Tab-separated table of C-alpha atoms and ligand atoms in Angstrom:
chain	number	residue	atom	x	y	z
A	1	MET	CA	0.000	0.000	0.000
A	2	LYS	CA	1.353	3.415	-0.952
A	3	ILE	CA	0.605	7.090	-0.447
A	4	THR	CA	-0.167	8.536	-3.873
A	5	ASN	CA	-0.908	12.167	-3.070
A	6	ALA	CA	-1.601	14.622	-0.260
A	7	GLU	CA	-3.242	18.042	-0.260
A	8	VAL	CA	-3.513	20.897	2.219
A	9	PHE	CA	-6.592	23.137	2.560
A	10	ILE	CA	-6.828	26.319	4.640
A	11	GLY	CA	-10.081	27.891	5.740
A	12	GLY	CA	-13.350	27.324	7.514
A	13	PRO	CA	-16.276	29.225	8.984
A	14	GLY	CA	-14.582	32.067	10.890
A	15	LYS	CA	-11.408	30.004	11.299
A	16	ASN	CA	-8.321	29.210	9.265
A	17	TYR	CA	-8.429	25.452	9.753
A	18	VAL	CA	-5.463	23.661	8.171
A	19	THR	CA	-6.693	20.325	6.841
A	20	LEU	CA	-4.443	17.664	5.347
A	21	LYS	CA	-5.868	14.901	3.167
A	22	ILE	CA	-3.652	11.893	2.356
A	23	MET	CA	-4.654	9.624	-0.546
A	24	THR	CA	-3.520	6.024	-1.112
A	25	ASP	CA	-3.434	3.548	-3.982
A	26	ALA	CA	-6.033	1.452	-2.105
A	27	GLY	CA	-8.633	4.183	-2.562
A	28	ILE	CA	-8.643	4.886	1.194
A	29	TYR	CA	-7.831	8.404	2.381
A	30	GLY	CA	-7.124	9.925	5.780
A	31	ILE	CA	-7.505	13.463	7.149
A	32	GLY	CA	-5.540	15.407	9.747
A	33	ASP	CA	-5.616	18.818	11.442
A	34	GLY	CA	-2.525	21.060	11.343
A	35	THR	CA	-4.154	24.286	12.574
A	36	LEU	CA	-1.760	26.519	14.503
A	37	ASN	CA	-3.944	29.409	15.606
A	38	THR	CA	-2.897	32.776	14.109
A	39	ARG	CA	0.107	31.194	12.344
A	40	GLU	CA	-1.825	28.805	10.113
A	41	THR	CA	0.053	29.167	6.840
A	42	LEU	CA	3.332	28.052	8.426
A	43	PRO	CA	2.569	24.359	9.102
A	44	ALA	CA	0.665	24.373	5.790
A	45	GLU	CA	3.770	25.553	3.897
A	46	TYR	CA	6.004	23.138	5.798
A	47	LEU	CA	3.716	20.311	4.718
A	48	LYS	CA	3.537	21.437	1.097
A	49	GLU	CA	7.185	22.347	0.559
A	50	TYR	CA	9.021	19.732	2.583
A	51	LEU	CA	6.943	16.892	4.019
A	52	ILE	CA	4.434	15.881	1.338
A	53	PRO	CA	7.132	15.260	-1.305
A	54	CYS	CA	8.730	12.724	1.110
A	55	LEU	CA	5.382	11.106	1.924
A	56	ILE	CA	4.549	10.137	-1.660
A	57	GLY	CA	5.358	6.460	-2.143
A	58	MET	CA	5.583	5.645	1.583
A	59	ASP	CA	3.469	2.859	3.089
A	60	PRO	CA	0.814	4.732	5.149
A	61	ARG	CA	0.481	1.775	7.544
A	62	ASN	CA	3.958	2.500	8.960
A	63	SER	CA	2.790	5.507	10.947
A	64	GLU	CA	5.446	5.035	13.649
A	65	ASP	CA	8.326	4.942	11.184
A	66	ILE	CA	6.911	7.903	9.267
A	67	TRP	CA	6.667	9.858	12.514
A	68	GLN	CA	10.298	9.023	13.335
A	69	TYR	CA	11.362	9.810	9.763
A	70	PHE	CA	10.101	13.360	10.103
A	71	TYR	CA	10.929	14.013	13.768
A	72	ARG	CA	14.205	12.149	14.219
A	73	GLY	CA	15.185	12.740	10.638
A	74	ALA	CA	15.038	16.516	11.075
A	75	TYR	CA	18.145	18.211	12.353
A	76	PHE	CA	16.080	21.099	13.795
A	77	ARG	CA	13.444	19.419	15.934
A	78	ARG	CA	10.260	20.298	17.820
A	79	GLY	CA	8.475	23.644	17.953
A	80	PRO	CA	4.774	24.259	17.265
A	81	ILE	CA	5.056	24.667	13.493
A	82	ALA	CA	6.870	21.408	12.841
A	83	MET	CA	4.882	19.458	15.431
A	84	ALA	CA	1.556	20.692	14.000
A	85	ALA	CA	2.643	19.530	10.553
A	86	TYR	CA	3.701	16.085	11.891
A	87	GLY	CA	0.478	16.021	13.902
A	88	ALA	CA	-1.626	16.481	10.767
A	89	ILE	CA	0.211	13.665	8.977
A	90	ASP	CA	-0.029	11.366	11.981
A	91	MET	CA	-3.795	11.879	12.433
A	92	ALA	CA	-4.369	11.169	8.751
A	93	LEU	CA	-2.295	7.968	8.929
A	94	TRP	CA	-4.216	6.750	11.983
A	95	ASP	CA	-7.449	7.560	10.145
A	96	ILE	CA	-6.280	5.342	7.274
A	97	LYS	CA	-5.235	2.597	9.717
A	98	GLY	CA	-8.670	2.583	11.327
A	99	LYS	CA	-10.384	2.488	7.956
A	100	ILE	CA	-8.229	-0.486	6.847
A	101	ALA	CA	-9.111	-2.316	10.078
A	102	GLY	CA	-12.773	-1.278	9.845
A	103	LEU	CA	-12.531	-0.113	13.479
A	104	PRO	CA	-12.921	3.181	15.352
A	105	LEU	CA	-9.503	4.333	16.572
A	106	TYR	CA	-10.196	3.796	20.259
A	107	GLN	CA	-10.387	0.069	19.494
A	108	LEU	CA	-6.854	0.160	18.134
A	109	PHE	CA	-5.644	1.857	21.319
A	110	GLY	CA	-7.144	-0.818	23.602
A	111	GLY	CA	-10.888	-0.225	23.599
A	112	LYS	CA	-13.123	1.964	25.729
A	113	SER	CA	-12.359	2.721	29.352
A	114	ARG	CA	-15.581	4.754	29.749
A	115	ASP	CA	-18.866	5.440	27.975
A	116	GLY	CA	-18.796	9.211	27.701
A	117	ALA	CA	-15.949	11.647	28.366
A	118	LEU	CA	-16.467	14.551	30.771
A	119	VAL	CA	-16.145	17.949	29.067
A	120	TYR	CA	-16.046	21.529	30.318
A	121	ALA	CA	-17.682	24.557	28.764
A	122	HIS	CA	-16.495	28.175	28.862
A	123	ALA	CA	-18.656	30.424	31.029
A	124	VAL	CA	-17.726	34.103	30.601
A	125	GLY	CA	-19.048	37.447	31.765
A	126	ASN	CA	-17.948	41.047	31.664
A	127	THR	CA	-19.464	41.244	35.138
A	128	LEU	CA	-20.067	38.658	37.834
A	129	ASP	CA	-23.822	38.780	37.135
A	130	GLU	CA	-23.222	38.031	33.475
A	131	LEU	CA	-20.896	35.201	34.416
A	132	ILE	CA	-23.526	33.696	36.722
A	133	ASP	CA	-26.067	33.779	33.855
A	134	SER	CA	-23.531	32.091	31.620
A	135	VAL	CA	-22.874	29.333	34.201
A	136	ALA	CA	-26.641	28.827	34.640
A	137	HIS	CA	-27.016	28.475	30.885
A	138	TYR	CA	-24.450	25.626	30.758
A	139	VAL	CA	-25.795	23.931	33.878
A	140	GLU	CA	-29.279	23.900	32.310
A	141	GLN	CA	-27.799	22.187	29.273
A	142	GLY	CA	-26.411	19.413	31.478
A	143	TYR	CA	-22.744	20.421	31.701
A	144	LYS	CA	-21.070	19.097	34.843
A	145	ALA	CA	-17.971	21.293	34.531
A	146	VAL	CA	-17.481	24.948	33.560
A	147	ARG	CA	-14.516	27.236	33.210
A	148	LEU	CA	-15.046	30.648	34.828
A	149	GLN	CA	-13.582	33.832	33.287
A	150	CYS	CA	-14.936	37.089	34.655
A	151	GLY	CA	-14.522	40.817	34.032
A	152	ILE	CA	-12.478	42.499	36.757
A	153	PRO	CA	-13.838	45.887	37.872
A	154	ASP	CA	-11.472	48.710	36.951
A	155	MET	CA	-9.211	46.507	34.853
A	156	PRO	CA	-7.727	49.110	32.500
A	157	GLU	CA	-8.474	47.381	29.182
A	158	GLY	CA	-9.940	43.906	28.925
A	159	GLY	CA	-7.528	41.108	29.625
A	160	TYR	CA	-7.995	37.471	28.711
A	161	ALA	CA	-8.938	36.325	32.144
A	162	THR	CA	-11.660	38.924	32.304
A	163	GLY	CA	-13.602	37.445	29.411
A	164	LYS	CA	-14.464	40.983	28.355
A	165	GLY	CA	-16.029	41.149	24.944
A	166	GLY	CA	-16.943	37.454	25.009
A	167	ASP	CA	-14.776	34.463	24.395
A	168	THR	CA	-14.082	34.600	20.695
A	169	LYS	CA	-12.887	38.199	20.842
A	170	HIS	CA	-9.986	36.939	22.897
A	171	PHE	CA	-8.802	34.310	20.504
A	172	ILE	CA	-8.247	36.446	17.435
A	173	THR	CA	-8.581	39.919	15.981
A	174	GLU	CA	-10.871	40.826	13.136
A	175	TYR	CA	-9.649	40.015	9.662
A	176	GLY	CA	-7.222	42.626	8.379
A	177	ALA	CA	-6.565	44.293	11.743
A	178	LEU	CA	-3.256	44.308	13.574
A	179	PRO	CA	-3.162	42.784	17.087
A	180	ASP	CA	-5.524	44.280	19.672
A	181	GLN	CA	-3.887	45.496	22.842
A	182	GLU	CA	-4.989	44.687	26.391
A	183	ILE	CA	-3.760	46.400	29.537
A	184	TRP	CA	-3.362	44.055	32.473
A	185	ASP	CA	-3.126	44.581	36.230
A	186	SER	CA	-2.423	41.429	38.278
A	187	GLU	CA	-3.201	43.099	41.607
A	188	LYS	CA	-6.769	43.977	40.607
A	189	TYR	CA	-7.244	40.462	39.269
A	190	LEU	CA	-5.857	38.810	42.415
A	191	ARG	CA	-8.082	40.931	44.658
A	192	TYR	CA	-11.305	40.262	42.759
A	193	MET	CA	-11.166	36.674	41.499
A	194	PRO	CA	-11.659	34.848	44.849
A	195	ASN	CA	-15.084	36.572	45.230
A	196	VAL	CA	-16.061	35.131	41.886
A	197	PHE	CA	-15.381	31.554	42.998
A	198	GLU	CA	-17.126	32.177	46.316
A	199	LYS	CA	-20.279	33.506	44.665
A	200	VAL	CA	-20.458	30.774	42.037
A	201	ARG	CA	-19.975	28.049	44.680
A	202	GLU	CA	-22.670	29.648	46.841
A	203	ILE	CA	-25.194	29.666	43.979
A	204	PHE	CA	-24.378	26.395	42.206
A	205	GLY	CA	-23.323	24.221	45.149
A	206	PRO	CA	-20.446	21.793	45.719
A	207	ASP	CA	-20.949	19.347	42.832
A	208	LEU	CA	-20.381	21.580	39.823
A	209	LYS	CA	-16.774	21.283	38.688
A	210	LEU	CA	-15.190	24.732	38.442
A	211	LEU	CA	-12.112	25.501	36.366
A	212	HIS	CA	-10.216	28.721	35.791
A	213	ASP	CA	-7.568	29.755	33.255
A	214	VAL	CA	-4.996	32.259	34.531
A	215	HIS	CA	-3.566	32.306	31.007
A	216	HIS	CA	0.095	32.662	31.987
A	217	ARG	CA	-0.490	36.056	33.611
A	218	LEU	CA	1.042	35.690	37.107
A	219	ARG	CA	4.510	35.636	38.610
A	220	PRO	CA	5.370	32.423	40.501
A	221	ARG	CA	4.963	33.913	43.986
A	222	GLU	CA	1.656	35.537	43.052
A	223	ALA	CA	0.379	32.253	41.638
A	224	ALA	CA	1.413	30.384	44.790
A	225	ALA	CA	-0.440	32.867	47.002
A	226	PHE	CA	-3.490	32.849	44.726
A	227	GLY	CA	-3.622	29.042	44.696
A	228	LYS	CA	-3.450	28.953	48.485
A	229	GLU	CA	-6.219	31.513	48.831
A	230	ILE	CA	-8.665	29.753	46.498
A	231	GLU	CA	-8.167	26.222	47.862
A	232	LYS	CA	-11.370	26.533	49.883
A	233	TYR	CA	-13.483	26.801	46.703
A	234	ASN	CA	-12.353	23.343	45.622
A	235	LEU	CA	-11.526	24.108	41.996
A	236	PHE	CA	-11.185	21.255	39.524
A	237	TRP	CA	-8.120	23.082	38.236
A	238	MET	CA	-6.177	26.318	38.045
A	239	GLU	CA	-4.771	26.510	34.509
A	240	ASP	CA	-1.495	28.020	33.275
A	241	PRO	CA	-0.800	30.040	36.435
A	242	THR	CA	2.595	31.201	35.088
A	243	PRO	CA	4.187	31.257	31.621
A	244	ALA	CA	4.926	27.751	30.420
A	245	ASP	CA	8.533	28.499	29.490
A	246	ASP	CA	9.635	28.150	33.103
A	247	GLN	CA	8.626	24.729	34.389
A	248	HIS	CA	10.689	25.293	37.551
A	249	ALA	CA	8.241	28.026	38.597
A	250	LEU	CA	5.743	25.264	39.308
A	251	ARG	CA	7.975	23.992	42.132
A	252	LEU	CA	7.337	27.139	44.141
A	253	ILE	CA	3.592	27.008	43.450
A	254	ARG	CA	3.457	23.342	44.487
A	255	GLN	CA	5.255	24.019	47.773
A	256	HIS	CA	2.526	26.410	48.817
A	257	THR	CA	-0.753	25.091	47.509
A	258	THR	CA	-2.680	21.895	46.785
A	259	VAL	CA	-4.922	23.556	44.163
A	260	PRO	CA	-4.844	21.201	41.132
A	261	ILE	CA	-2.703	22.581	38.316
A	262	ALA	CA	-3.372	22.156	34.596
A	263	ILE	CA	-0.695	23.151	32.137
A	264	GLY	CA	0.666	22.245	28.720
A	265	GLU	CA	-1.481	23.674	25.900
A	266	VAL	CA	1.581	25.390	24.438
A	267	PHE	CA	3.907	22.401	24.883
A	268	ASN	CA	4.866	20.526	21.745
A	269	SER	CA	6.776	17.443	22.789
A	270	ILE	CA	7.349	14.952	25.568
A	271	TRP	CA	10.716	16.620	26.129
A	272	ASP	CA	8.955	19.909	26.908
A	273	CYS	CA	6.708	18.215	29.500
A	274	LYS	CA	9.228	15.814	30.996
A	275	THR	CA	10.440	17.837	33.991
A	276	MET	CA	7.032	18.844	35.221
A	277	ILE	CA	5.569	15.358	34.751
A	278	GLU	CA	8.445	13.500	36.385
A	279	GLU	CA	8.547	15.929	39.309
A	280	GLU	CA	4.740	15.720	39.571
A	281	LEU	CA	4.394	19.492	39.394
A	282	LEU	CA	0.977	19.340	37.744
A	283	ASP	CA	-2.263	17.357	37.917
A	284	PHE	CA	-3.591	17.668	34.344
A	285	ILE	CA	-1.626	17.666	31.108
A	286	ARG	CA	-3.144	19.981	28.474
A	287	VAL	CA	-1.259	19.081	25.269
A	288	SER	CA	-3.254	18.729	22.074
A	289	VAL	CA	-2.863	16.195	19.282
A	290	THR	CA	-2.474	19.025	16.782
A	291	TYR	CA	0.684	20.789	17.912
A	292	ALA	CA	2.108	18.003	20.049
A	293	GLY	CA	2.841	15.811	17.059
A	294	GLY	CA	-0.361	13.825	16.612
A	295	ILE	CA	-1.747	10.667	18.185
A	296	THR	CA	1.565	8.770	18.115
A	297	HIS	CA	3.380	11.333	20.219
A	298	VAL	CA	0.526	12.380	22.503
A	299	ARG	CA	-0.053	8.747	23.502
A	300	ARG	CA	3.549	8.688	24.788
A	301	ILE	CA	2.885	11.813	26.845
A	302	VAL	CA	-0.356	10.328	28.205
A	303	GLU	CA	1.453	7.115	29.224
A	304	LEU	CA	4.258	9.051	30.947
A	305	ALA	CA	1.679	11.210	32.745
A	306	GLY	CA	-0.205	8.090	33.862
A	307	LEU	CA	2.898	6.776	35.634
A	308	HIS	CA	2.794	9.913	37.776
A	309	SER	CA	-0.968	9.986	38.524
A	310	ILE	CA	-1.422	12.914	36.154
A	311	ARG	CA	-4.667	13.001	34.194
A	312	THR	CA	-5.405	14.363	30.727
A	313	GLY	CA	-7.230	17.611	30.021
A	314	PHE	CA	-6.584	18.130	26.322
A	315	HIS	CA	-6.749	21.592	24.841
A	316	GLY	CA	-9.989	22.041	22.905
A	317	ALA	CA	-10.192	25.726	22.044
A	318	PRO	CA	-12.066	26.513	18.801
A	319	SER	CA	-8.686	26.747	17.104
A	320	HIS	CA	-8.739	22.947	16.832
A	321	SER	CA	-10.769	21.641	13.957
A	322	PRO	CA	-13.289	18.834	14.457
A	323	ILE	CA	-10.586	16.494	13.126
A	324	SER	CA	-8.275	16.938	16.098
A	325	MET	CA	-11.278	16.997	18.429
A	326	ALA	CA	-12.189	13.579	16.985
A	327	ALA	CA	-8.641	12.278	17.499
A	328	GLN	CA	-8.780	13.483	21.105
A	329	ALA	CA	-12.222	11.926	21.569
A	330	HIS	CA	-10.734	8.513	20.696
A	331	LEU	CA	-7.854	9.055	23.131
A	332	ASN	CA	-10.334	10.208	25.780
A	333	ALA	CA	-12.424	7.066	25.331
A	334	TRP	CA	-9.338	4.885	25.849
A	335	ALA	CA	-6.933	6.681	28.235
A	336	PRO	CA	-7.016	5.065	31.702
A	337	ASN	CA	-5.825	8.412	33.098
A	338	PHE	CA	-8.419	10.548	31.280
A	339	GLY	CA	-9.434	13.647	33.256
A	340	ILE	CA	-11.572	16.062	31.250
A	341	GLN	CA	-11.831	17.548	27.741
A	342	GLU	CA	-12.132	21.249	26.943
A	343	TYR	CA	-15.102	21.593	24.648
A	344	LEU	CA	-16.379	24.629	22.825
A	345	VAL	CA	-19.389	24.127	20.681
A	346	LEU	CA	-17.921	24.520	17.228
A	347	GLY	CA	-21.275	23.323	16.062
A	348	THR	CA	-22.372	25.868	13.542
A	349	GLU	CA	-24.208	24.344	10.600
A	350	GLU	CA	-21.329	25.437	8.352
A	351	CYS	CA	-18.753	23.691	10.496
A	352	ASP	CA	-20.788	20.471	10.598
A	353	ALA	CA	-21.185	20.622	6.816
A	354	LEU	CA	-17.433	21.005	6.334
A	355	PHE	CA	-16.564	18.247	8.840
A	356	PRO	CA	-19.487	15.772	9.015
A	357	SER	CA	-19.358	13.274	11.906
A	358	ASP	CA	-21.443	11.253	14.377
A	359	HIS	CA	-19.536	12.263	17.488
A	360	TYR	CA	-21.962	13.899	19.898
A	361	LEU	CA	-22.358	15.605	23.245
A	362	ASP	CA	-25.070	14.590	25.694
A	363	ASN	CA	-25.611	15.824	29.221
A	364	GLY	CA	-22.063	17.093	29.655
A	365	LEU	CA	-20.407	13.933	28.286
A	366	PHE	CA	-18.852	13.467	24.850
A	367	TYR	CA	-19.599	10.237	22.981
A	368	VAL	CA	-17.201	9.018	20.346
A	369	SER	CA	-18.403	7.742	16.964
A	370	ASP	CA	-18.105	4.036	16.093
A	371	ALA	CA	-17.287	4.739	12.451
A	372	PRO	CA	-13.929	3.339	11.262
A	373	GLY	CA	-10.905	5.614	11.725
A	374	LEU	CA	-11.351	9.087	13.184
A	375	GLY	CA	-15.071	9.102	12.439
A	376	VAL	CA	-15.050	12.552	10.875
A	377	ASP	CA	-14.927	13.526	7.212
A	378	PHE	CA	-13.924	16.594	5.210
A	379	ASP	CA	-16.188	17.946	2.461
A	380	GLU	CA	-14.008	19.433	-0.285
A	381	THR	CA	-16.945	21.061	-2.062
A	382	GLU	CA	-17.835	22.929	1.133
A	383	ALA	CA	-14.156	23.813	1.587
A	384	LYS	CA	-14.246	25.843	-1.646
A	385	ARG	CA	-16.382	28.429	0.171
A	386	TYR	CA	-13.491	29.433	2.437
A	387	SER	CA	-10.052	30.949	2.135
A	388	PHE	CA	-7.303	32.221	4.414
A	389	ASP	CA	-7.834	35.408	6.500
A	390	ARG	CA	-4.865	36.672	8.504
A	391	ARG	CA	-5.715	37.187	12.172
A	392	TYR	CA	-3.757	37.778	15.377
A	393	HIS	CA	-3.973	37.068	19.087
A	394	PRO	CA	-4.088	40.247	21.174
A	395	ILE	CA	-0.913	41.478	22.813
A	396	VAL	CA	-0.810	42.435	26.492
A	397	ARG	CA	0.964	45.303	28.250
A	398	LEU	CA	1.080	46.490	31.847
A	399	GLU	CA	-0.134	50.020	32.595
A	400	ASP	CA	3.376	51.459	32.310
A	401	GLY	CA	3.760	49.960	28.861
A	402	THR	CA	5.768	46.835	29.758
A	403	MET	CA	5.001	43.879	27.496
A	404	TRP	CA	3.272	41.018	29.301
A	405	ASN	CA	2.153	37.466	28.564
A	406	TYR	CA	-0.972	36.878	26.470
B	1	CS2	C1	-7.051	29.032	26.066
B	1	CS2	C2	-6.892	29.041	24.590
B	1	CS2	O1	-8.705	27.374	25.758
B	1	CS2	C3	-7.813	27.771	26.479
B	1	CS2	O2	-7.508	27.235	27.516
B	1	CS2	O3	-5.908	29.156	26.788
B	1	CS2	O4	-8.099	29.393	24.128
B	1	CS2	C4	-5.868	29.937	23.937
B	1	CS2	O5	-6.016	31.272	24.277
B	1	CS2	C5	-5.973	29.811	22.451
B	1	CS2	O6	-6.023	28.469	22.084
B	1	CS2	C6	-4.809	30.469	21.766
B	1	CS2	O7	-4.807	30.141	20.421
B	2	MG	MG1	-5.773	27.860	28.358
């Protein structure tokens, strides 16, 4: 069996999804997601210029060797661009493998460890009242876990953790614009946020799982103090308390608080996660199959995490196309150390038309499709409706102008 051709598509409803389609001489094809939010053309070009020419003629069943060929074979390794490109190839090869076997991918990993996978929704509000309405909305729909991001009174200008302007505003700018700027003040945030958890707990009771994303905004000592202060609200996790570059910062946080820590959405390889996993500096690993090198590599990270009682909490922002969400759904069904899945309803009619699938959400749990392979398809006719739009994440400064972490 041989790979005969591969094509890359960019675009989607309101998103620059990077979709790879690999064709074989057996008439079976596979699809993969290489979307790197706000830098989408880079993995796409890497695929087109360098990787696809090598893929033609390879046996698609040898997904491990192909992964090693690209990763180990490259002199300059890792990084989000390369790993997203390998991730797209790897997902497509697993899709082909599942289709050859006539089995959904979770069966190839070892079968199901659970019926449905717990997901969390994003509740946001410019004010605490708005946030409470947003939580109530998700609770009514059956969600058992919600992430809380709330506007901070007097915060100079927005700020990710405030949720100002709604969720999507904070992922990307409008087409054609240069990056938005936010002004951030950690002290105001640290003073206000505990009230938010207190109020939400008071209204919604002890069972609702509450998560919060600090989005890399704090210094290690601040994060340690914050974690200690909010322990009493029994959060499911505190995410990305400090910038991910410095894994050692987590040591200080760990010494001072038992609040569960989730980190890793910007990590690309097992080497990036190794210190924090082996030293048990976190509770949930947030890598995604897209920019952590696909199913082959993320399974290794999941296994290493499992040895250290660390659970999964894969990244599931809308920047991931339904293809990587499907790949993660299969891993979630299998992984003995599954924790939770971030889930944002992509579910516009346009998105479902572009990526048809039978995966579904019911009562706060995600159920994986039994179709062979990834269980999601890509409609090339629909794809013709979309093209690439350059967009940016916002940048963040402190009030005196100092650049800060988005
Ligand atoms: C966020 C992300 O979902 C999350 O936890 O941290 O939405 C992040 O801001 C975006 O994926 C960046 O592209
Ligand atoms: Mg995050």
